PDB file of C-alpha atoms in Angstrom:
ATOM      1  CA  MET O   1       7.496 -22.890  15.516  1.00  0.00           C
ATOM      2  CA  GLU O   2       4.176 -24.179  17.652  1.00  0.00           C
ATOM      3  CA  ALA O   3       3.040 -20.536  18.704  1.00  0.00           C
ATOM      4  CA  VAL O   4       3.078 -19.960  14.144  1.00  0.00           C
ATOM      5  CA  LEU O   5       1.262 -23.023  13.820  1.00  0.00           C
ATOM      6  CA  LYS O   6      -1.485 -21.934  16.202  1.00  0.00           C
ATOM      7  CA  TRP O   7      -1.017 -18.232  14.707  1.00  0.00           C
ATOM      8  CA  LEU O   8      -1.614 -19.631  10.962  1.00  0.00           C
ATOM      9  CA  SER O   9      -4.139 -21.939  12.371  1.00  0.00           C
ATOM     10  CA  ASP O  10      -6.328 -19.376  14.066  1.00  0.00           C
ATOM     11  CA  SER O  11      -6.127 -16.735  11.265  1.00  0.00           C
ATOM     12  CA  GLN O  12      -7.291 -18.793   8.432  1.00  0.00           C
ATOM     13  CA  GLN O  13     -10.054 -16.953   7.431  1.00  0.00           C
ATOM     14  CA  ILE O  14      -7.897 -13.769   7.484  1.00  0.00           C
ATOM     15  CA  ILE O  15      -5.029 -15.226   5.452  1.00  0.00           C
ATOM     16  CA  TYR O  16      -7.517 -17.008   2.735  1.00  0.00           C
ATOM     17  CA  ILE O  17      -9.270 -13.360   2.581  1.00  0.00           C
ATOM     18  CA  VAL O  18      -5.634 -11.543   1.978  1.00  0.00           C
ATOM     19  CA  ILE O  19      -4.932 -13.814  -0.931  1.00  0.00           C
ATOM     20  CA  LEU O  20      -8.065 -13.558  -2.531  1.00  0.00           C
ATOM     21  CA  MET O  21      -7.643  -9.897  -2.470  1.00  0.00           C
ATOM     22  CA  ILE O  22      -4.294 -10.285  -3.715  1.00  0.00           C
ATOM     23  CA  PHE O  23      -5.847 -11.960  -6.737  1.00  0.00           C
ATOM     24  CA  VAL O  24      -8.884  -9.811  -7.413  1.00  0.00           C
ATOM     25  CA  GLY O  25      -6.760  -6.498  -7.434  1.00  0.00           C
ATOM     26  CA  ILE O  26      -4.140  -8.201 -10.044  1.00  0.00           C
ATOM     27  CA  GLU O  27      -7.237  -8.383 -11.994  1.00  0.00           C
ATOM     28  CA  VAL O  28      -8.726  -5.261 -11.141  1.00  0.00           C
ATOM     29  CA  ILE O  29      -5.506  -3.894 -12.604  1.00  0.00           C
ATOM     30  CA  GLY O  30      -4.854  -5.915 -15.217  1.00  0.00           C
ATOM     31  CA  ARG O  31      -7.793  -4.708 -16.730  1.00  0.00           C
ATOM     32  CA  VAL O  32      -7.539  -0.657 -17.041  1.00  0.00           C
ATOM     33  CA  PRO O  33      -6.739   0.856 -20.131  1.00  0.00           C
ATOM     34  CA  SER O  34      -3.221   2.233 -20.065  1.00  0.00           C
ATOM     35  CA  VAL O  35      -4.457   5.909 -20.386  1.00  0.00           C
ATOM     36  CA  LEU O  36      -6.351   5.627 -17.659  1.00  0.00           C
ATOM     37  CA  HIS O  37      -3.703   3.891 -15.491  1.00  0.00           C
ATOM     38  CA  THR O  38      -1.436   7.115 -14.858  1.00  0.00           C
ATOM     39  CA  PRO O  39      -4.128   9.155 -13.003  1.00  0.00           C
ATOM     40  CA  LEU O  40      -5.902   6.284 -11.366  1.00  0.00           C
ATOM     41  CA  MET O  41      -2.746   4.719  -9.939  1.00  0.00           C
ATOM     42  CA  SER O  42      -1.636   8.703  -8.572  1.00  0.00           C
ATOM     43  CA  GLY O  43      -4.610   8.608  -6.835  1.00  0.00           C
ATOM     44  CA  ALA O  44      -4.671   6.002  -5.485  1.00  0.00           C
ATOM     45  CA  ASN O  45      -1.066   6.680  -4.069  1.00  0.00           C
ATOM     46  CA  ALA O  46      -1.980   9.305  -2.412  1.00  0.00           C
ATOM     47  CA  ILE O  47      -4.579   7.699  -0.167  1.00  0.00           C
ATOM     48  CA  HIS O  48      -1.717   6.190   1.233  1.00  0.00           C
ATOM     49  CA  GLY O  49      -1.434   8.939   3.380  1.00  0.00           C
ATOM     50  CA  VAL O  50      -4.368   7.106   5.459  1.00  0.00           C
ATOM     51  CA  VAL O  51      -2.142   4.685   5.698  1.00  0.00           C
ATOM     52  CA  ILE O  52       0.973   6.540   7.037  1.00  0.00           C
ATOM     53  CA  ILE O  53      -1.553   7.982   9.523  1.00  0.00           C
ATOM     54  CA  GLY O  54      -2.761   4.410  10.525  1.00  0.00           C
ATOM     55  CA  ALA O  55       0.535   3.233  10.808  1.00  0.00           C
ATOM     56  CA  ILE O  56       1.704   5.737  12.704  1.00  0.00           C
ATOM     57  CA  ILE O  57      -1.231   5.733  15.433  1.00  0.00           C
ATOM     58  CA  VAL O  58      -0.250   1.658  15.440  1.00  0.00           C
ATOM     59  CA  MET O  59       3.162   2.701  16.339  1.00  0.00           C
ATOM     60  CA  GLY O  60       1.848   4.575  19.052  1.00  0.00           C
ATOM     61  CA  LYS O  61      -0.063   2.190  20.419  1.00  0.00           C
ATOM     62  CA  ALA O  62       2.053  -0.595  20.687  1.00  0.00           C
ATOM     63  CA  GLU O  63       3.711  -2.475  23.413  1.00  0.00           C
ATOM     64  CA  SER O  64       7.597  -1.420  23.615  1.00  0.00           C
ATOM     65  CA  ASP O  65       7.925  -5.311  23.815  1.00  0.00           C
ATOM     66  CA  ASN O  66       5.758  -5.978  20.632  1.00  0.00           C
ATOM     67  CA  TYR O  67       8.631  -6.000  18.139  1.00  0.00           C
ATOM     68  CA  VAL O  68       5.980  -7.398  15.402  1.00  0.00           C
ATOM     69  CA  ALA O  69       4.044  -4.224  15.879  1.00  0.00           C
ATOM     70  CA  LEU O  70       6.633  -1.750  15.535  1.00  0.00           C
ATOM     71  CA  ILE O  71       8.617  -3.566  13.018  1.00  0.00           C
ATOM     72  CA  LEU O  72       5.396  -3.554  11.029  1.00  0.00           C
ATOM     73  CA  GLY O  73       4.081   0.197  11.881  1.00  0.00           C
ATOM     74  CA  PHE O  74       7.710   0.990  10.683  1.00  0.00           C
ATOM     75  CA  LEU O  75       7.505  -0.611   7.462  1.00  0.00           C
ATOM     76  CA  ALA O  76       3.810   0.635   6.733  1.00  0.00           C
ATOM     77  CA  VAL O  77       4.832   4.640   7.325  1.00  0.00           C
ATOM     78  CA  ILE O  78       7.975   3.773   5.341  1.00  0.00           C
ATOM     79  CA  LEU O  79       6.852   2.514   2.607  1.00  0.00           C
ATOM     80  CA  GLY O  80       4.021   4.464   2.521  1.00  0.00           C
ATOM     81  CA  THR O  81       5.058   7.377   2.261  1.00  0.00           C
ATOM     82  CA  LEU O  82       7.352   5.988  -0.691  1.00  0.00           C
ATOM     83  CA  ASN O  83       4.016   5.245  -1.922  1.00  0.00           C
ATOM     84  CA  VAL O  84       2.733   9.107  -1.601  1.00  0.00           C
ATOM     85  CA  VAL O  85       6.079  10.752  -2.961  1.00  0.00           C
ATOM     86  CA  GLY O  86       6.004   8.298  -6.038  1.00  0.00           C
ATOM     87  CA  GLY O  87       2.270   9.465  -6.649  1.00  0.00           C
ATOM     88  CA  PHE O  88       3.194  13.343  -6.661  1.00  0.00           C
ATOM     89  CA  VAL O  89       5.830  13.056  -8.716  1.00  0.00           C
ATOM     90  CA  VAL O  90       3.636  10.834 -11.152  1.00  0.00           C
ATOM     91  CA  THR O  91       1.040  13.487 -10.826  1.00  0.00           C
ATOM     92  CA  ASP O  92       3.657  16.398 -12.179  1.00  0.00           C
ATOM     93  CA  ARG O  93       5.071  14.759 -14.482  1.00  0.00           C
ATOM     94  CA  MET O  94       1.455  13.893 -16.241  1.00  0.00           C
ATOM     95  CA  LEU O  95       0.595  17.577 -15.429  1.00  0.00           C
ATOM     96  CA  GLU O  96       4.065  18.943 -17.385  1.00  0.00           C
ATOM     97  CA  MET O  97       2.406  16.961 -20.458  1.00  0.00           C
ATOM     98  CA  PHE O  98      -0.118  19.571 -20.580  1.00  0.00           C
ATOM     99  CA  LYS O  99       1.679  22.701 -20.258  1.00  0.00           C
ATOM    100  CA  SER O 100       2.438  24.569 -22.990  1.00  0.00           C
ATOM    101  CA  LYS O 101       6.111  25.009 -24.098  1.00  0.00           C
ATOM    102  CA  LYS O 102       7.894  27.651 -23.925  1.00  0.00           C
ATOM    103  CA  LYS O 103      10.204  28.658 -26.922  1.00  0.00           C
TER     104      LYS O 103
END
């Protein structure tokens, strides 16, 4: 428990920045018109390929006994992959709306 409290006190500025980023992100996303939401989100989801590559690098460079880095890297790969696939599915559905219907 002491190690967790020490890490929290050492990382206090980073924690404040992350909390501020969450609130700013919610405000920015909340103000996007619904017409632009799908194209912007599908493009942003595709950017998660960078997250996947970064997570793979972190997992590759992590020590074998550093379970926190390995677990976080694994979760980042899984969630980033889900986000990329979801972004492409949404983009595909969006593009289907513009195709002419066959009779």
